[in-house]
PDB file of C-alpha atoms in Angstrom:
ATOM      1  CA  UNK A  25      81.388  98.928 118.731  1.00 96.00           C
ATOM      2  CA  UNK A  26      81.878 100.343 115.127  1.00 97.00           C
ATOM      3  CA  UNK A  27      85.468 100.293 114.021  1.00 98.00           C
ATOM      4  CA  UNK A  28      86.764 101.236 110.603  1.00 98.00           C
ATOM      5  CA  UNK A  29      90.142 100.949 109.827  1.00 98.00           C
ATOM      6  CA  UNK A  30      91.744 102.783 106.673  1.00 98.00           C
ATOM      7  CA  UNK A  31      95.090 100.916 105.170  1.00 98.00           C
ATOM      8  CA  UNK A  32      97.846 101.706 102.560  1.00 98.00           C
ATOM      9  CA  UNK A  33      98.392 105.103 102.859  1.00 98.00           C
ATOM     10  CA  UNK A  34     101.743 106.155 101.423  1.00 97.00           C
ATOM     11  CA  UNK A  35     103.940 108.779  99.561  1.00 98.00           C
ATOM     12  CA  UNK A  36     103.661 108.183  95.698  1.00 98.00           C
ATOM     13  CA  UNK A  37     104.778 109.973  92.544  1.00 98.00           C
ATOM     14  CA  UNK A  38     102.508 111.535  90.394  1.00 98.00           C
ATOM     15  CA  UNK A  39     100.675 108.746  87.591  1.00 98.00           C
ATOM     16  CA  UNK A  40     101.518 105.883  90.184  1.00 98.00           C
ATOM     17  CA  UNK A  41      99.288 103.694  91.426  1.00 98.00           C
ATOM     18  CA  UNK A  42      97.621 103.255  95.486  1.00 98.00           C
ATOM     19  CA  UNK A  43      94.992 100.729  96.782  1.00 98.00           C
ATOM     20  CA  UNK A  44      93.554 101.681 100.108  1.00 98.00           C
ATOM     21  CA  UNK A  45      91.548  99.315 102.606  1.00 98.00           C
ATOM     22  CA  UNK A  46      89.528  99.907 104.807  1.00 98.00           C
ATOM     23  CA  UNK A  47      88.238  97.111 107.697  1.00 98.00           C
ATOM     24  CA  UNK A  48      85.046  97.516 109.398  1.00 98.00           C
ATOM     25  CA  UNK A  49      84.235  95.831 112.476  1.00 98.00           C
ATOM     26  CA  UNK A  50      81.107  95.708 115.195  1.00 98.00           C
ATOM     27  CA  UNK A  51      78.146  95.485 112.645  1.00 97.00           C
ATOM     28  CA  UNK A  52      76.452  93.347 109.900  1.00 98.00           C
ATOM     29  CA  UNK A  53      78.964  94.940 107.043  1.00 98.00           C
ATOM     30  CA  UNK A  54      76.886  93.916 104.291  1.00 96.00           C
ATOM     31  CA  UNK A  55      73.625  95.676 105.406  1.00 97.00           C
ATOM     32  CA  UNK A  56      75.218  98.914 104.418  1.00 97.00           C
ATOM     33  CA  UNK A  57      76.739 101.209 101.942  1.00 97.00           C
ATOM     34  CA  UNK A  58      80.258 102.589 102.774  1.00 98.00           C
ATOM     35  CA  UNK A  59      81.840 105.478 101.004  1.00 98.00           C
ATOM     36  CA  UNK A  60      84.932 107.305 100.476  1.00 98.00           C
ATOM     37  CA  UNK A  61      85.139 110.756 101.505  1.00 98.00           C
ATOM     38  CA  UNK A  62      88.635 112.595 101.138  1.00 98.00           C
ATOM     39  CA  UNK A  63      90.103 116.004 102.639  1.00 98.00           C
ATOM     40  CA  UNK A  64      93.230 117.832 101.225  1.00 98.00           C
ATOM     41  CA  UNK A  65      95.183 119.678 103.676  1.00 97.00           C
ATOM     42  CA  UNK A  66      93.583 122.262 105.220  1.00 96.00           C
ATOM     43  CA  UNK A  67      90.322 122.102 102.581  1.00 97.00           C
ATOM     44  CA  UNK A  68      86.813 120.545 103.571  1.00 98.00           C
ATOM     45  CA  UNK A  69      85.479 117.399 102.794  1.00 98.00           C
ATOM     46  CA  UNK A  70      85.154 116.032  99.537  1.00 98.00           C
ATOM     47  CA  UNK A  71      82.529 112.853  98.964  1.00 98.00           C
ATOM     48  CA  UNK A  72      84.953 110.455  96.628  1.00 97.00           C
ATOM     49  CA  UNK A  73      82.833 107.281  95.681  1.00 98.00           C
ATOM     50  CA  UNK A  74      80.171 104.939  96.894  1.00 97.00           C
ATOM     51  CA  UNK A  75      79.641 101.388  97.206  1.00 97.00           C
ATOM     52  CA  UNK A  76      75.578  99.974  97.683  1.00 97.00           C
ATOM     53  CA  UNK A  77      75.869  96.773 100.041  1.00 97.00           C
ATOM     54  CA  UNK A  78      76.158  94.111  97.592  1.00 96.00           C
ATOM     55  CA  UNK A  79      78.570  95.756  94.910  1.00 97.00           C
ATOM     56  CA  UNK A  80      75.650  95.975  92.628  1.00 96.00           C
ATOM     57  CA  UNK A  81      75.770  99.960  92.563  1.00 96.00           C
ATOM     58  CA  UNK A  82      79.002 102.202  92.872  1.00 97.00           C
ATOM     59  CA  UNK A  83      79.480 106.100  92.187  1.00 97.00           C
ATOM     60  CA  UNK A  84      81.977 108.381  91.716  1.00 97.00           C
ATOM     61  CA  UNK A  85      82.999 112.427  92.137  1.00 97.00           C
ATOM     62  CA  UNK A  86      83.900 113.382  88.546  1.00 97.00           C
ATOM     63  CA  UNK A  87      87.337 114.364  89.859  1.00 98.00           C
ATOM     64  CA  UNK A  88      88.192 110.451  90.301  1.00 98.00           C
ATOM     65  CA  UNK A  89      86.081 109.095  87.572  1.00 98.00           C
ATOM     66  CA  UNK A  90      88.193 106.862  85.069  1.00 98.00           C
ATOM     67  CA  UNK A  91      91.007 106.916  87.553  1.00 98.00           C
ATOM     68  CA  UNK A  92      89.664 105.547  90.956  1.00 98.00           C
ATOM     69  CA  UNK A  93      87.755 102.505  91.388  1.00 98.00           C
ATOM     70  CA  UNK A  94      85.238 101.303  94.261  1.00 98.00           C
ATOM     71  CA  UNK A  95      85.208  97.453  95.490  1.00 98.00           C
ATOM     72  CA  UNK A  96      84.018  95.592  98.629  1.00 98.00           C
ATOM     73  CA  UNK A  97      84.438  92.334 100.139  1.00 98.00           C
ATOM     74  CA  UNK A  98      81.847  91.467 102.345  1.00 98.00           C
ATOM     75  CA  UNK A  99      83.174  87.866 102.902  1.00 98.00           C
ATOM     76  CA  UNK A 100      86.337  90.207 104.509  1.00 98.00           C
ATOM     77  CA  UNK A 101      84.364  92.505 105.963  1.00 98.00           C
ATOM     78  CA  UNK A 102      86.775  95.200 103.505  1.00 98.00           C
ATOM     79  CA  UNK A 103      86.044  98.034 101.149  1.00 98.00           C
ATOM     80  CA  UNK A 104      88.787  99.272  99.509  1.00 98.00           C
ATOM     81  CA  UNK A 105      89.822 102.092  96.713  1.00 98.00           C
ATOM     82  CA  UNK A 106      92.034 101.290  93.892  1.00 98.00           C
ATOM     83  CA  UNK A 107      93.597 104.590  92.720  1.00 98.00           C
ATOM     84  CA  UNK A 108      94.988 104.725  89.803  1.00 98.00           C
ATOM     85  CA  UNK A 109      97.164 107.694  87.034  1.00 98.00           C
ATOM     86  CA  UNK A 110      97.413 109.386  90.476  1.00 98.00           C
ATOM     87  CA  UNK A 111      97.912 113.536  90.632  1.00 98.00           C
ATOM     88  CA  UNK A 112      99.370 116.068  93.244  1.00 98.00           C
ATOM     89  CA  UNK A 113      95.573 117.624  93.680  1.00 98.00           C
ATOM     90  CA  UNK A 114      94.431 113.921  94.939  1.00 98.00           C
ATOM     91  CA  UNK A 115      96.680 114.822  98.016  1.00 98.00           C
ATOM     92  CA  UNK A 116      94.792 114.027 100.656  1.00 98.00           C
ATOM     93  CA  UNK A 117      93.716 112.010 104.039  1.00 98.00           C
ATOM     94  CA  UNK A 118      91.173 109.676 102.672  1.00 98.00           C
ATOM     95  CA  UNK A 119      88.479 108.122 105.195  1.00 98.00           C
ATOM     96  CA  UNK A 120      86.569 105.612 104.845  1.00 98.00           C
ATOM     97  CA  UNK A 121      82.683 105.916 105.784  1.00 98.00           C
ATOM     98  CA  UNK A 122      80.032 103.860 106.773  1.00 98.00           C
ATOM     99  CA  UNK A 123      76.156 104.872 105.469  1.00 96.00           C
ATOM    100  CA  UNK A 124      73.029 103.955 107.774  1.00 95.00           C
ATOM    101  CA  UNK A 125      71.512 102.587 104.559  1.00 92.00           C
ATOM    102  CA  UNK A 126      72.160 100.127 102.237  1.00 91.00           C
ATOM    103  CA  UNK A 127      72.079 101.933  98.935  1.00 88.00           C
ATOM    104  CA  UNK A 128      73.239 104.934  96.937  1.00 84.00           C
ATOM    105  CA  UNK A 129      74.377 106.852  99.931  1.00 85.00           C
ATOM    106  CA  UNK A 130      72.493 109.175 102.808  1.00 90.00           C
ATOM    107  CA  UNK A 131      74.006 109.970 106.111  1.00 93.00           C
ATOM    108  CA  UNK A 132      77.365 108.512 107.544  1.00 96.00           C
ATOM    109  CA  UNK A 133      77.101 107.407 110.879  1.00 95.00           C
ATOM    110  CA  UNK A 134      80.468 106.069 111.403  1.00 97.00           C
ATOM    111  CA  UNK A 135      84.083 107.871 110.382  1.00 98.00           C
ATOM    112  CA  UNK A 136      87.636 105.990 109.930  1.00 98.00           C
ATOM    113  CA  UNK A 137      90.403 107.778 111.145  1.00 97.00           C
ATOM    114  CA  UNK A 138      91.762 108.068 107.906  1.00 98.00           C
ATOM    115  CA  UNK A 139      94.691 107.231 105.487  1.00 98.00           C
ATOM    116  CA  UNK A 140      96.999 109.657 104.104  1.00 98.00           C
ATOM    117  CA  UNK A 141      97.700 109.620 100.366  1.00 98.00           C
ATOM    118  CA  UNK A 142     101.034 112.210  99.726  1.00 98.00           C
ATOM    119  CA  UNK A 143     101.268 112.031  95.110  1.00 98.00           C
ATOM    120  CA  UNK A 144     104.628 114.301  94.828  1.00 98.00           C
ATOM    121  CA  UNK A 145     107.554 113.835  92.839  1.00 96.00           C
TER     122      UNK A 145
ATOM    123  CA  UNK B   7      75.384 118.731  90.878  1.00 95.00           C
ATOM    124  CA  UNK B   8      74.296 120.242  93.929  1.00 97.00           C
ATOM    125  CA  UNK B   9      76.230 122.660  95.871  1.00 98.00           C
ATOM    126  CA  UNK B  10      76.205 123.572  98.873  1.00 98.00           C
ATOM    127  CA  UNK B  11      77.362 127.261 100.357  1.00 98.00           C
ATOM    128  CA  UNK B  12      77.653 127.500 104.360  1.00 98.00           C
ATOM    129  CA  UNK B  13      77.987 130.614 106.114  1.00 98.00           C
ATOM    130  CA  UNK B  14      80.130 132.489 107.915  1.00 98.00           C
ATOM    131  CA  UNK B  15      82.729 130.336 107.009  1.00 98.00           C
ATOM    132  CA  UNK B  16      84.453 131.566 110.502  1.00 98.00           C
ATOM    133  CA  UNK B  17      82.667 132.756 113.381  1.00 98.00           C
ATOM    134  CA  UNK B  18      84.128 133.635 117.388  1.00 98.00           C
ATOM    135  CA  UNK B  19      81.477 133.220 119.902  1.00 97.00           C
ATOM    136  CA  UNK B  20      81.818 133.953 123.645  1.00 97.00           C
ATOM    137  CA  UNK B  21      81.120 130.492 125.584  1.00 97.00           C
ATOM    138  CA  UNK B  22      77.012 130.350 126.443  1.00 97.00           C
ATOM    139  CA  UNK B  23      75.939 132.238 123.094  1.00 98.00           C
ATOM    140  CA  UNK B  24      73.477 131.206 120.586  1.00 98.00           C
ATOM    141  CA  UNK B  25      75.102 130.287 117.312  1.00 98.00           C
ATOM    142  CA  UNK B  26      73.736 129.570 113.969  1.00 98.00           C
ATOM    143  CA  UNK B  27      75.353 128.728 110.797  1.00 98.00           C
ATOM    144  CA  UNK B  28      73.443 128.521 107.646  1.00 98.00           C
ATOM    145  CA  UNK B  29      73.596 125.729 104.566  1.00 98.00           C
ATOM    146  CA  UNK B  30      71.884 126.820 101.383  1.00 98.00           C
ATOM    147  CA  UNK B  31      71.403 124.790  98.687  1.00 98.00           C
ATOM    148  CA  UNK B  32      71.781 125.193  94.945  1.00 98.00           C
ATOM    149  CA  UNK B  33      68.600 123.434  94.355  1.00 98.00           C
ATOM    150  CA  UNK B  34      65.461 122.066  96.468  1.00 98.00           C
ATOM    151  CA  UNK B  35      66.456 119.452  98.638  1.00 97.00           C
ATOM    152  CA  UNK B  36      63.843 118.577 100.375  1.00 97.00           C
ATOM    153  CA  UNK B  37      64.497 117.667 103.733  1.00 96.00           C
ATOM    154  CA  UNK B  38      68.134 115.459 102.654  1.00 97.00           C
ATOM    155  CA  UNK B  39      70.471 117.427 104.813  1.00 97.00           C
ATOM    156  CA  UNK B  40      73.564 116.279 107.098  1.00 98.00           C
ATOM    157  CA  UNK B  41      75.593 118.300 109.758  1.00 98.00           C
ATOM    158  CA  UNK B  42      78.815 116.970 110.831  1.00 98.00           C
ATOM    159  CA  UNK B  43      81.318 118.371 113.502  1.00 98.00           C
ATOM    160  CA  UNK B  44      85.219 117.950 112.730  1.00 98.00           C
ATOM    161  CA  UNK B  45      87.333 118.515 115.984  1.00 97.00           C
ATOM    162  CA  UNK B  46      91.103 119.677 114.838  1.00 94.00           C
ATOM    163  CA  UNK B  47      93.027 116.188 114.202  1.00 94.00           C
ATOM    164  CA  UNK B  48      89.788 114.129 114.318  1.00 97.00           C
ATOM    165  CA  UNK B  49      87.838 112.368 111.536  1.00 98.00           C
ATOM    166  CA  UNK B  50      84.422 114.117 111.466  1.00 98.00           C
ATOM    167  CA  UNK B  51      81.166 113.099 113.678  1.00 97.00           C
ATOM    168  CA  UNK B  52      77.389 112.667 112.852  1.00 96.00           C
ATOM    169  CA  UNK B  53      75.719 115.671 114.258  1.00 97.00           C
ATOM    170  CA  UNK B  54      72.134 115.810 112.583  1.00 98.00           C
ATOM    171  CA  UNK B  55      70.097 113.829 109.974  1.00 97.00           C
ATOM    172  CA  UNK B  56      67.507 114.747 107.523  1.00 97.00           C
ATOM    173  CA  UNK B  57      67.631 118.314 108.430  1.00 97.00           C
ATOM    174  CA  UNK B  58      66.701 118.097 112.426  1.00 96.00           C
ATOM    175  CA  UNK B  59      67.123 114.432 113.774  1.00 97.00           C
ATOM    176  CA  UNK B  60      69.889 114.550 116.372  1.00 97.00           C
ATOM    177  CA  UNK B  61      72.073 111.640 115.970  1.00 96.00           C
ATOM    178  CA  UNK B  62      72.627 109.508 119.121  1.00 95.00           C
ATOM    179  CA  UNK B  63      74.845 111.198 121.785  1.00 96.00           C
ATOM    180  CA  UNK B  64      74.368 114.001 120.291  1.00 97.00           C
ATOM    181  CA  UNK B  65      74.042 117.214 122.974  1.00 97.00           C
ATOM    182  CA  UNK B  66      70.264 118.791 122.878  1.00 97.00           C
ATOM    183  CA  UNK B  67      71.942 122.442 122.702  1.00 98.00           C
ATOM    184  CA  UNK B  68      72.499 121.575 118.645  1.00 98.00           C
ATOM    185  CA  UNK B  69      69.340 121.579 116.643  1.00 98.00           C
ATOM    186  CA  UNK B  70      68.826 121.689 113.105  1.00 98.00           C
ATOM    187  CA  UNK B  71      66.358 123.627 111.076  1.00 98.00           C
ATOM    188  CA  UNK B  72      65.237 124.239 107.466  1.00 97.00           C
ATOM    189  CA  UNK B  73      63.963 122.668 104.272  1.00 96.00           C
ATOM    190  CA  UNK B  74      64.282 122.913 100.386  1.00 96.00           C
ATOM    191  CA  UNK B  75      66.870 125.382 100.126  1.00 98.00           C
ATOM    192  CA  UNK B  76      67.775 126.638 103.574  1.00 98.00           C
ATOM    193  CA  UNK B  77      69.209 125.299 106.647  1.00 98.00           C
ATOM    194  CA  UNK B  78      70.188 125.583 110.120  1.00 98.00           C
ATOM    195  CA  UNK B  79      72.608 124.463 112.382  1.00 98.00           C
ATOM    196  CA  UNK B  80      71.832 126.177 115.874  1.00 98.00           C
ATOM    197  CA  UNK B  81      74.080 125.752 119.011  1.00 98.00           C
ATOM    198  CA  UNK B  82      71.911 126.840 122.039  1.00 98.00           C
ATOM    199  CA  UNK B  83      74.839 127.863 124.916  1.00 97.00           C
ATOM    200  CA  UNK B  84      78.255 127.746 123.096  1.00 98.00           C
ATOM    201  CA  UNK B  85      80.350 125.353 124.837  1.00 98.00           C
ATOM    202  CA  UNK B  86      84.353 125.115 124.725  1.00 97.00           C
ATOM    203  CA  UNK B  87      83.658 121.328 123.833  1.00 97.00           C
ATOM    204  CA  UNK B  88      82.034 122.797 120.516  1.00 98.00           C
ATOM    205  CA  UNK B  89      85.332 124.388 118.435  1.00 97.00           C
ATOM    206  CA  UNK B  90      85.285 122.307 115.756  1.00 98.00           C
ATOM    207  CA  UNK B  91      83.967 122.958 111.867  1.00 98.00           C
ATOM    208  CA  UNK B  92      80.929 121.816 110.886  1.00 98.00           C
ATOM    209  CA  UNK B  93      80.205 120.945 107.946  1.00 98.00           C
ATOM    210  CA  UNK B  94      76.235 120.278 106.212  1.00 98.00           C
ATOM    211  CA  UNK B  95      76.128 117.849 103.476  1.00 98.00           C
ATOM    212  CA  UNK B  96      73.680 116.769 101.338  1.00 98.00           C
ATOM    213  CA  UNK B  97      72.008 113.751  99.441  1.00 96.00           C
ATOM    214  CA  UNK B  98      69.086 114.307  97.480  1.00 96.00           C
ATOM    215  CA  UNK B  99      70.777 113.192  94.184  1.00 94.00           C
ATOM    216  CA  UNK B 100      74.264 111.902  93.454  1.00 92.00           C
ATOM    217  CA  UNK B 101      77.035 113.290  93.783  1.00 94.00           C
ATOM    218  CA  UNK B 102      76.972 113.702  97.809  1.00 96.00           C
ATOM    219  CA  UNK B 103      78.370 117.234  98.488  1.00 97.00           C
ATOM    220  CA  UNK B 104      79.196 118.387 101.260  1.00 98.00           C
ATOM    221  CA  UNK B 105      79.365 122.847 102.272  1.00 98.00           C
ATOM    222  CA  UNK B 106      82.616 124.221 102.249  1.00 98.00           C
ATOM    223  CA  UNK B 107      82.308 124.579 106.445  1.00 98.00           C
ATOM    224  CA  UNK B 108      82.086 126.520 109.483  1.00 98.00           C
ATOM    225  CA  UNK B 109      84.902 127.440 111.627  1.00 98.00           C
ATOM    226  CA  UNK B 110      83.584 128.054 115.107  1.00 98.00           C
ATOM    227  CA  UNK B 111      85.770 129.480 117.553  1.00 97.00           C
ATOM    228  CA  UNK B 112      85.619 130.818 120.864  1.00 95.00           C
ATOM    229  CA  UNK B 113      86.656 134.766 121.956  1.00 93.00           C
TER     230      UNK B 113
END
């Protein structure tokens, strides 16, 4: 069974920094892409960045770019989200996804639960 | 970028009706369109692929519809199991988007 676990969630101040993790369990982790997809409270979904399987490809949502950076470590089994100059706006419960495909991103089969960032002062 | 408008962005539905939401597209998108359901509290679920392919588990009262520029999301026979907002999502080019979802309720 597909697990995916979302880590390091927290209330931070506004141009602090916040790495999230995520750990996947219950399939061959570095067959696939995984993304991060974010939702402020009460808003829709918002696609954040993507990682292809081998780290050789990553992308980002121009509202993250230069701030937030996209790793994986498929030895751990971990993607994770370093977040970085963080602002009120990137308020939000940040899930980690997994893609049926291995490269730039097509349709998420499996959801975390989700992690919830809080940037007030 | 690509975006993506869904309408209504709220409906109420008596349990057993026919419902359909509709995802347009900025620009032609072939046949690269995702429909997700989001329960209240719950991460979102895989509905439909590529514009009609039922994900695994997936109830056959949803079907999906539509190509290039317009899409479906039909739910034949409303079910209380089924309030939830969906949301259709697509990936033709970089950056993903995803609509700004339906609300489906039930009278």
């Amino acid at each position: 069974e597909v697990h995916l676990v979302e880590s390091g969630g927290d209330l931070v101040q506004p141009g602090r920094s916040l790495r999230l993790s995520c750990a996947a369990s219950g399939f061959s982790f570095d067959d696939y892409a995984m993304h991060w997809v974010r939702q402020a409270p009460g808003k829709g979904l918002e696609w954040i960045s993507t990682v292809n399987w081998n780290s050789g490809f990553t992308a980002y949502a121009d509202s993250v770019k230069g701030r937030f950076t996209i790793s994986r470590d498929n030895a751990k089994n971990s993607v994770f989200l370093q977040m970085k100059s963080l602002r009120p706006e990137d308020t939000a419960i940040y899930y980690c996804a997994k893609d049926v495909h291995y490269g730039s991103g097509s349709f998420i089969d499996f959801w975390g639960h989700g992690t919830l960032v809080t940037v007030s002062s | 970028d690509i975006q993506m408008t869904q309408s209504p962005s709220s409906l109420s539905a008596t349990v057993g009706d026919r419902v359909t939401i509709t995802c347009q597209a900025s620009q032609d998108i072939r046949q690269y369109l995702n429909w997700y359901q989001q329960k209240p509290g719950e991460a979102p679920k895989p509905l439909i692929f590529d514009a009609l392919n039922l994900q695994t588990g997936v109830p056959p009262r949803f079907s999906g519809g539509g190509s290039e520029t317009e899409f479906t999301l039909t739910i034949n026979g409303l079910q209380p199991e089924d309030i939830a907002t969906y949301y259709c999502q697509q990936y033709y080019i970089l950056p993903l988007s995803f609509g700004g979802g339906t609300k489906v309720e039930i009278k």
